[in-house]
Amino acid sequence: MIASIKKIALVGGTHGGELTGIFLIKKFKQYPHLIQRYGFESIAFISNEKAVEVGTRYIDIDLNRAFNCQDLKNPQLINYEQSLAKKIAQRIQQEKIDLVIDLHSTTSNMGLTVILHGDNPDLLKMAGYLTQTNSKVRILQHELNKQSSYLISSAELGVTIEVGAVANGVLDAKLFQETENLVYAILDYLEADKKGQPLPVPPSFTYYSAIGTVDYPRNEQGKIQAMIHPQLQFQDYQPLNPGNPIFITFDGEEIFYQGDETVYPVFINEAAYYEKGTAMCLTKAVRN
């Protein structure tokens, strides 16, 4: 399927406060030759211009939760991001964009995470190659179904890149450069495939498959009653074993993980997920 790619869209600013992707897209728009490769066309655009202008995650609703296919067809959904999602989805279809690479940043210690939505074997091989380019690269796999509401679901193929930890509204030069190099590595991999000179993929590598989420402990009014335990903070992709501390209350009482198997939390204490009722996402490690 990768071999059939003719047009790629690099997208940033889906969330207006995530500056790494925003400034990378600005750079690519100013110097478009940086993202051009043999065998396919690459374009770059900012997805949520208004949120970028005011420096907020979104104006009315999260744009990256507005691409459900039923919502896109619903003429009654007309707030800013709902209308914008319709325009973006239409653009992706009209311009026949085969692959969308959506650039994000996170306050969690996610390193350089390549998120694959679905189980496309070609994209998994590409992600395996990327693990060789930088030791910070991790592969996170999410299921992608007809109810998906992510921007990348508007194209046949999609990859989300999450980099961190970095605060919203802040640029980290090292993360910026590493993200830029990761984008070039993706483009180089696709170009080599087009030339019939595929780049080497490790015979075996680990990826992390999402299995669920955990919310913060809350009272009957929905108010948070505990924080991420200090032993867990910034420990994304590290093993969490049954009985390990996971939260600590404001009075200092520890709350322990009650699962029956070792898991690998990611997006731990992501600032934007407080409103979504998510303290962390749980994954299992899979050896490919």
GROMACS .gro file of C-alpha atoms in nm:
model
  288
    1MET     CA    1   0.000   0.000   0.000
    2ILE     CA    2   0.292   0.234   0.070
    3ALA     CA    3   0.410   0.183  -0.287
    4SER     CA    4   0.086   0.338  -0.416
    5ILE     CA    5   0.129   0.666  -0.224
    6LYS     CA    6   0.128   0.965  -0.455
    7LYS     CA    7   0.056   1.253  -0.217
    8ILE     CA    8   0.135   1.318   0.148
    9ALA     CA    9   0.007   1.591   0.379
   10LEU     CA   10   0.218   1.704   0.674
   11VAL     CA   11  -0.013   1.870   0.925
   12GLY     CA   12   0.053   2.077   1.236
   13GLY     CA   13  -0.151   2.299   1.462
   14THR     CA   14  -0.435   2.054   1.511
   15HIS     CA   15  -0.398   2.178   1.868
   16GLY     CA   16  -0.311   2.545   1.882
   17GLY     CA   17  -0.067   2.532   2.172
   18GLU     CA   18   0.157   2.254   2.041
   19LEU     CA   19   0.435   2.461   1.893
   20THR     CA   20   0.674   2.193   1.768
   21GLY     CA   21   0.446   2.086   1.485
   22ILE     CA   22   0.326   2.439   1.418
   23PHE     CA   23   0.673   2.581   1.362
   24LEU     CA   24   0.787   2.277   1.166
   25ILE     CA   25   0.495   2.320   0.926
   26LYS     CA   26   0.577   2.690   0.894
   27LYS     CA   27   0.933   2.593   0.806
   28PHE     CA   28   0.817   2.338   0.547
   29LYS     CA   29   0.583   2.592   0.389
   30GLN     CA   30   0.867   2.843   0.366
   31TYR     CA   31   1.115   2.586   0.232
   32PRO     CA   32   0.901   2.326   0.051
   33HIS     CA   33   1.203   2.160  -0.108
   34LEU     CA   34   1.287   2.012   0.234
   35ILE     CA   35   0.993   1.774   0.213
   36GLN     CA   36   1.003   1.685  -0.155
   37ARG     CA   37   1.119   1.337  -0.249
   38TYR     CA   38   1.122   1.118  -0.557
   39GLY     CA   39   0.797   0.942  -0.643
   40PHE     CA   40   0.540   1.140  -0.447
   41GLU     CA   41   0.432   1.494  -0.363
   42SER     CA   42   0.436   1.638  -0.012
   43ILE     CA   43   0.236   1.938   0.108
   44ALA     CA   44   0.222   2.106   0.449
   45PHE     CA   45  -0.056   2.299   0.617
   46ILE     CA   46  -0.173   2.428   0.954
   47SER     CA   47  -0.503   2.263   1.041
   48ASN     CA   48  -0.646   2.494   1.311
   49GLU     CA   49  -0.528   2.843   1.219
   50LYS     CA   50  -0.758   3.026   1.462
   51ALA     CA   51  -0.649   2.818   1.763
   52VAL     CA   52  -0.286   2.872   1.662
   53GLU     CA   53  -0.341   3.248   1.645
   54VAL     CA   54  -0.477   3.264   2.000
   55GLY     CA   55  -0.251   2.992   2.137
   56THR     CA   56  -0.523   2.764   2.272
   57ARG     CA   57  -0.579   2.392   2.217
   58TYR     CA   58  -0.908   2.463   2.040
   59ILE     CA   59  -1.181   2.724   2.003
   60ASP     CA   60  -1.503   2.526   2.061
   61ILE     CA   61  -1.413   2.156   2.070
   62ASP     CA   62  -1.105   1.939   2.017
   63LEU     CA   63  -1.046   1.933   1.641
   64ASN     CA   64  -0.879   1.592   1.672
   65ARG     CA   65  -1.207   1.449   1.800
   66ALA     CA   66  -1.423   1.599   1.524
   67PHE     CA   67  -1.363   1.363   1.231
   68ASN     CA   68  -1.611   1.089   1.308
   69CYS     CA   69  -1.764   1.000   0.972
   70GLN     CA   70  -2.120   1.047   1.101
   71ASP     CA   71  -2.034   1.387   1.248
   72LEU     CA   72  -1.879   1.497   0.920
   73LYS     CA   73  -2.208   1.420   0.746
   74ASN     CA   74  -2.423   1.595   1.008
   75PRO     CA   75  -2.525   1.944   0.883
   76GLN     CA   76  -2.633   2.045   1.234
   77LEU     CA   77  -2.278   2.032   1.369
   78ILE     CA   78  -2.160   2.380   1.282
   79ASN     CA   79  -1.934   2.511   1.558
   80TYR     CA   80  -1.587   2.625   1.456
   81GLU     CA   81  -1.400   2.295   1.478
   82GLN     CA   82  -1.693   2.091   1.348
   83SER     CA   83  -1.711   2.310   1.039
   84LEU     CA   84  -1.333   2.309   1.005
   85ALA     CA   85  -1.320   1.929   1.023
   86LYS     CA   86  -1.563   1.909   0.731
   87LYS     CA   87  -1.343   2.142   0.525
   88ILE     CA   88  -1.024   1.952   0.606
   89ALA     CA   89  -1.179   1.613   0.531
   90GLN     CA   90  -1.310   1.749   0.201
   91ARG     CA   91  -0.968   1.887   0.114
   92ILE     CA   92  -0.799   1.555   0.187
   93GLN     CA   93  -1.045   1.377  -0.041
   94GLN     CA   94  -1.042   1.636  -0.319
   95GLU     CA   95  -0.664   1.660  -0.330
   96LYS     CA   96  -0.638   1.280  -0.319
   97ILE     CA   97  -0.403   1.277  -0.022
   98ASP     CA   98  -0.301   0.918   0.048
   99LEU     CA   99  -0.110   0.965   0.374
  100VAL     CA  100  -0.152   1.223   0.652
  101ILE     CA  101   0.126   1.276   0.905
  102ASP     CA  102  -0.015   1.479   1.195
  103LEU     CA  103   0.246   1.645   1.420
  104HIS     CA  104   0.169   1.685   1.789
  105SER     CA  105   0.350   1.744   2.117
  106THR     CA  106   0.264   1.629   2.467
  107THR     CA  107   0.341   1.722   2.824
  108SER     CA  108   0.403   1.350   2.890
  109ASN     CA  109   0.747   1.194   2.860
  110MET     CA  110   0.668   1.020   2.530
  111GLY     CA  111   1.000   1.077   2.354
  112LEU     CA  112   0.939   1.049   1.981
  113THR     CA  113   0.624   0.841   1.959
  114VAL     CA  114   0.498   0.719   1.622
  115ILE     CA  115   0.129   0.638   1.659
  116LEU     CA  116  -0.019   0.392   1.412
  117HIS     CA  117  -0.397   0.387   1.398
  118GLY     CA  118  -0.477   0.037   1.283
  119ASP     CA  119  -0.264  -0.263   1.192
  120ASN     CA  120  -0.131  -0.174   0.848
  121PRO     CA  121   0.178  -0.397   0.809
  122ASP     CA  122   0.358  -0.154   0.576
  123LEU     CA  123   0.331   0.132   0.824
  124LEU     CA  124   0.443  -0.098   1.105
  125LYS     CA  125   0.754  -0.191   0.904
  126MET     CA  126   0.822   0.177   0.843
  127ALA     CA  127   0.787   0.249   1.215
  128GLY     CA  128   1.025  -0.039   1.287
  129TYR     CA  129   1.280   0.127   1.060
  130LEU     CA  130   1.235   0.454   1.247
  131THR     CA  131   1.332   0.292   1.578
  132GLN     CA  132   1.683   0.262   1.433
  133THR     CA  133   1.712   0.632   1.357
  134ASN     CA  134   1.678   0.758   1.715
  135SER     CA  135   1.673   0.571   2.045
  136LYS     CA  136   1.380   0.787   2.159
  137VAL     CA  137   1.147   0.648   1.893
  138ARG     CA  138   0.861   0.438   2.030
  139ILE     CA  139   0.575   0.279   1.837
  140LEU     CA  140   0.223   0.305   1.978
  141GLN     CA  141  -0.058   0.120   1.803
  142HIS     CA  142  -0.424   0.218   1.838
  143GLU     CA  143  -0.722   0.052   1.680
  144LEU     CA  144  -0.878   0.252   1.398
  145ASN     CA  145  -1.240   0.190   1.315
  146LYS     CA  146  -1.531   0.360   1.143
  147GLN     CA  147  -1.603   0.558   1.459
  148SER     CA  148  -1.257   0.713   1.469
  149SER     CA  149  -1.263   1.088   1.515
  150TYR     CA  150  -0.894   1.167   1.454
  151LEU     CA  151  -0.786   1.395   1.170
  152ILE     CA  152  -0.571   1.122   1.015
  153SER     CA  153  -0.880   0.901   0.969
  154SER     CA  154  -0.982   1.123   0.676
  155ALA     CA  155  -0.709   0.968   0.459
  156GLU     CA  156  -0.645   0.611   0.355
  157LEU     CA  157  -0.328   0.606   0.566
  158GLY     CA  158  -0.239   0.809   0.872
  159VAL     CA  159   0.044   0.848   1.121
  160THR     CA  160   0.042   1.068   1.430
  161ILE     CA  161   0.369   1.183   1.583
  162GLU     CA  162   0.367   1.279   1.952
  163VAL     CA  163   0.683   1.430   2.101
  164GLY     CA  164   0.754   1.528   2.458
  165ALA     CA  165   0.776   1.607   2.732
  166VAL     CA  166   0.729   1.972   2.646
  167ALA     CA  167   0.488   2.227   2.790
  168ASN     CA  168   0.211   2.375   2.581
  169GLY     CA  169   0.313   2.703   2.425
  170VAL     CA  170   0.683   2.618   2.453
  171LEU     CA  171   0.946   2.533   2.191
  172ASP     CA  172   1.222   2.288   2.283
  173ALA     CA  173   1.502   2.314   2.026
  174LYS     CA  174   1.627   1.957   2.070
  175LEU     CA  175   1.278   1.809   2.036
  176PHE     CA  176   1.211   2.034   1.738
  177GLN     CA  177   1.525   1.911   1.561
  178GLU     CA  178   1.457   1.548   1.648
  179THR     CA  179   1.101   1.574   1.522
  180GLU     CA  180   1.221   1.736   1.200
  181ASN     CA  181   1.472   1.455   1.148
  182LEU     CA  182   1.200   1.199   1.217
  183VAL     CA  183   0.984   1.353   0.943
  184TYR     CA  184   1.277   1.340   0.700
  185ALA     CA  185   1.340   0.977   0.794
  186ILE     CA  186   0.978   0.891   0.707
  187LEU     CA  187   1.005   1.068   0.372
  188ASP     CA  188   1.340   0.903   0.298
  189TYR     CA  189   1.195   0.561   0.378
  190LEU     CA  190   0.902   0.617   0.142
  191GLU     CA  191   1.134   0.749  -0.130
  192ALA     CA  192   1.362   0.445  -0.103
  193ASP     CA  193   1.058   0.221  -0.136
  194LYS     CA  194   0.950   0.410  -0.448
  195LYS     CA  195   1.296   0.357  -0.596
  196GLY     CA  196   1.282  -0.013  -0.526
  197GLN     CA  197   1.566   0.021  -0.276
  198PRO     CA  198   1.389  -0.044   0.056
  199LEU     CA  199   1.573   0.060   0.370
  200PRO     CA  200   1.656  -0.212   0.622
  201VAL     CA  201   1.401  -0.291   0.892
  202PRO     CA  202   1.515  -0.468   1.210
  203PRO     CA  203   1.414  -0.834   1.212
  204SER     CA  204   1.243  -0.785   1.546
  205PHE     CA  205   1.129  -0.478   1.739
  206THR     CA  206   0.888  -0.385   2.016
  207TYR     CA  207   0.572  -0.185   1.977
  208TYR     CA  208   0.308  -0.093   2.232
  209SER     CA  209  -0.058  -0.178   2.177
  210ALA     CA  210  -0.318   0.038   2.353
  211ILE     CA  211  -0.553  -0.162   2.576
  212GLY     CA  212  -0.738   0.103   2.776
  213THR     CA  213  -0.729   0.419   2.985
  214VAL     CA  214  -0.730   0.502   3.355
  215ASP     CA  215  -0.896   0.810   3.505
  216TYR     CA  216  -0.791   0.995   3.818
  217PRO     CA  217  -0.970   0.895   4.137
  218ARG     CA  218  -1.271   1.125   4.168
  219ASN     CA  219  -1.547   1.192   4.421
  220GLU     CA  220  -1.920   1.179   4.351
  221GLN     CA  221  -1.904   1.532   4.211
  222GLY     CA  222  -1.637   1.430   3.963
  223LYS     CA  223  -1.360   1.623   4.139
  224ILE     CA  224  -1.008   1.480   4.130
  225GLN     CA  225  -0.902   1.325   4.460
  226ALA     CA  226  -0.546   1.213   4.381
  227MET     CA  227  -0.241   1.286   4.167
  228ILE     CA  228  -0.007   1.071   3.962
  229HIS     CA  229   0.229   0.904   4.207
  230PRO     CA  230   0.578   1.061   4.195
  231GLN     CA  231   0.731   0.719   4.121
  232LEU     CA  232   0.516   0.699   3.806
  233GLN     CA  233   0.552   1.056   3.681
  234PHE     CA  234   0.750   1.074   3.353
  235GLN     CA  235   0.776   0.692   3.345
  236ASP     CA  236   0.602   0.652   3.009
  237TYR     CA  237   0.672   0.314   2.844
  238GLN     CA  238   0.813   0.174   3.170
  239PRO     CA  239   0.659  -0.139   3.325
  240LEU     CA  240   0.380  -0.090   3.577
  241ASN     CA  241   0.338  -0.406   3.781
  242PRO     CA  242   0.043  -0.516   3.995
  243GLY     CA  243   0.083  -0.358   4.337
  244ASN     CA  244   0.300  -0.068   4.217
  245PRO     CA  245   0.191   0.280   4.333
  246ILE     CA  246  -0.008   0.463   4.069
  247PHE     CA  247  -0.175   0.760   4.249
  248ILE     CA  248  -0.127   0.952   4.572
  249THR     CA  249  -0.402   1.149   4.746
  250PHE     CA  250  -0.360   1.506   4.862
  251ASP     CA  251  -0.331   1.362   5.216
  252GLY     CA  252  -0.044   1.135   5.112
  253GLU     CA  253  -0.231   0.806   5.085
  254GLU     CA  254  -0.090   0.582   4.814
  255ILE     CA  255  -0.316   0.406   4.567
  256PHE     CA  256  -0.180   0.094   4.400
  257TYR     CA  257  -0.231  -0.057   4.056
  258GLN     CA  258  -0.484  -0.337   4.088
  259GLY     CA  259  -0.440  -0.503   3.747
  260ASP     CA  260  -0.339  -0.866   3.716
  261GLU     CA  261  -0.059  -0.821   3.462
  262THR     CA  262   0.228  -0.587   3.382
  263VAL     CA  263   0.132  -0.295   3.159
  264TYR     CA  264   0.318   0.000   3.008
  265PRO     CA  265   0.149   0.337   3.071
  266VAL     CA  266   0.177   0.621   2.821
  267PHE     CA  267   0.043   0.976   2.810
  268ILE     CA  268   0.097   0.982   3.185
  269ASN     CA  269  -0.044   1.304   3.334
  270GLU     CA  270  -0.097   1.466   2.991
  271ALA     CA  271  -0.226   1.816   3.066
  272ALA     CA  272  -0.489   1.816   2.791
  273TYR     CA  273  -0.639   1.485   2.906
  274TYR     CA  274  -0.765   1.608   3.244
  275GLU     CA  275  -1.083   1.723   3.070
  276LYS     CA  276  -1.112   1.386   2.895
  277GLY     CA  277  -1.104   1.184   3.215
  278THR     CA  278  -0.772   1.021   3.132
  279ALA     CA  279  -0.480   1.005   3.373
  280MET     CA  280  -0.289   0.768   3.146
  281CYS     CA  281  -0.332   0.516   2.869
  282LEU     CA  282  -0.235   0.154   2.931
  283THR     CA  283  -0.055  -0.056   2.673
  284LYS     CA  284   0.091  -0.400   2.639
  285ALA     CA  285   0.435  -0.459   2.490
  286VAL     CA  286   0.435  -0.665   2.170
  287ARG     CA  287   0.745  -0.812   2.011
  288ASN     CA  288   0.713  -0.803   1.635
   0.00000   0.00000   0.00000
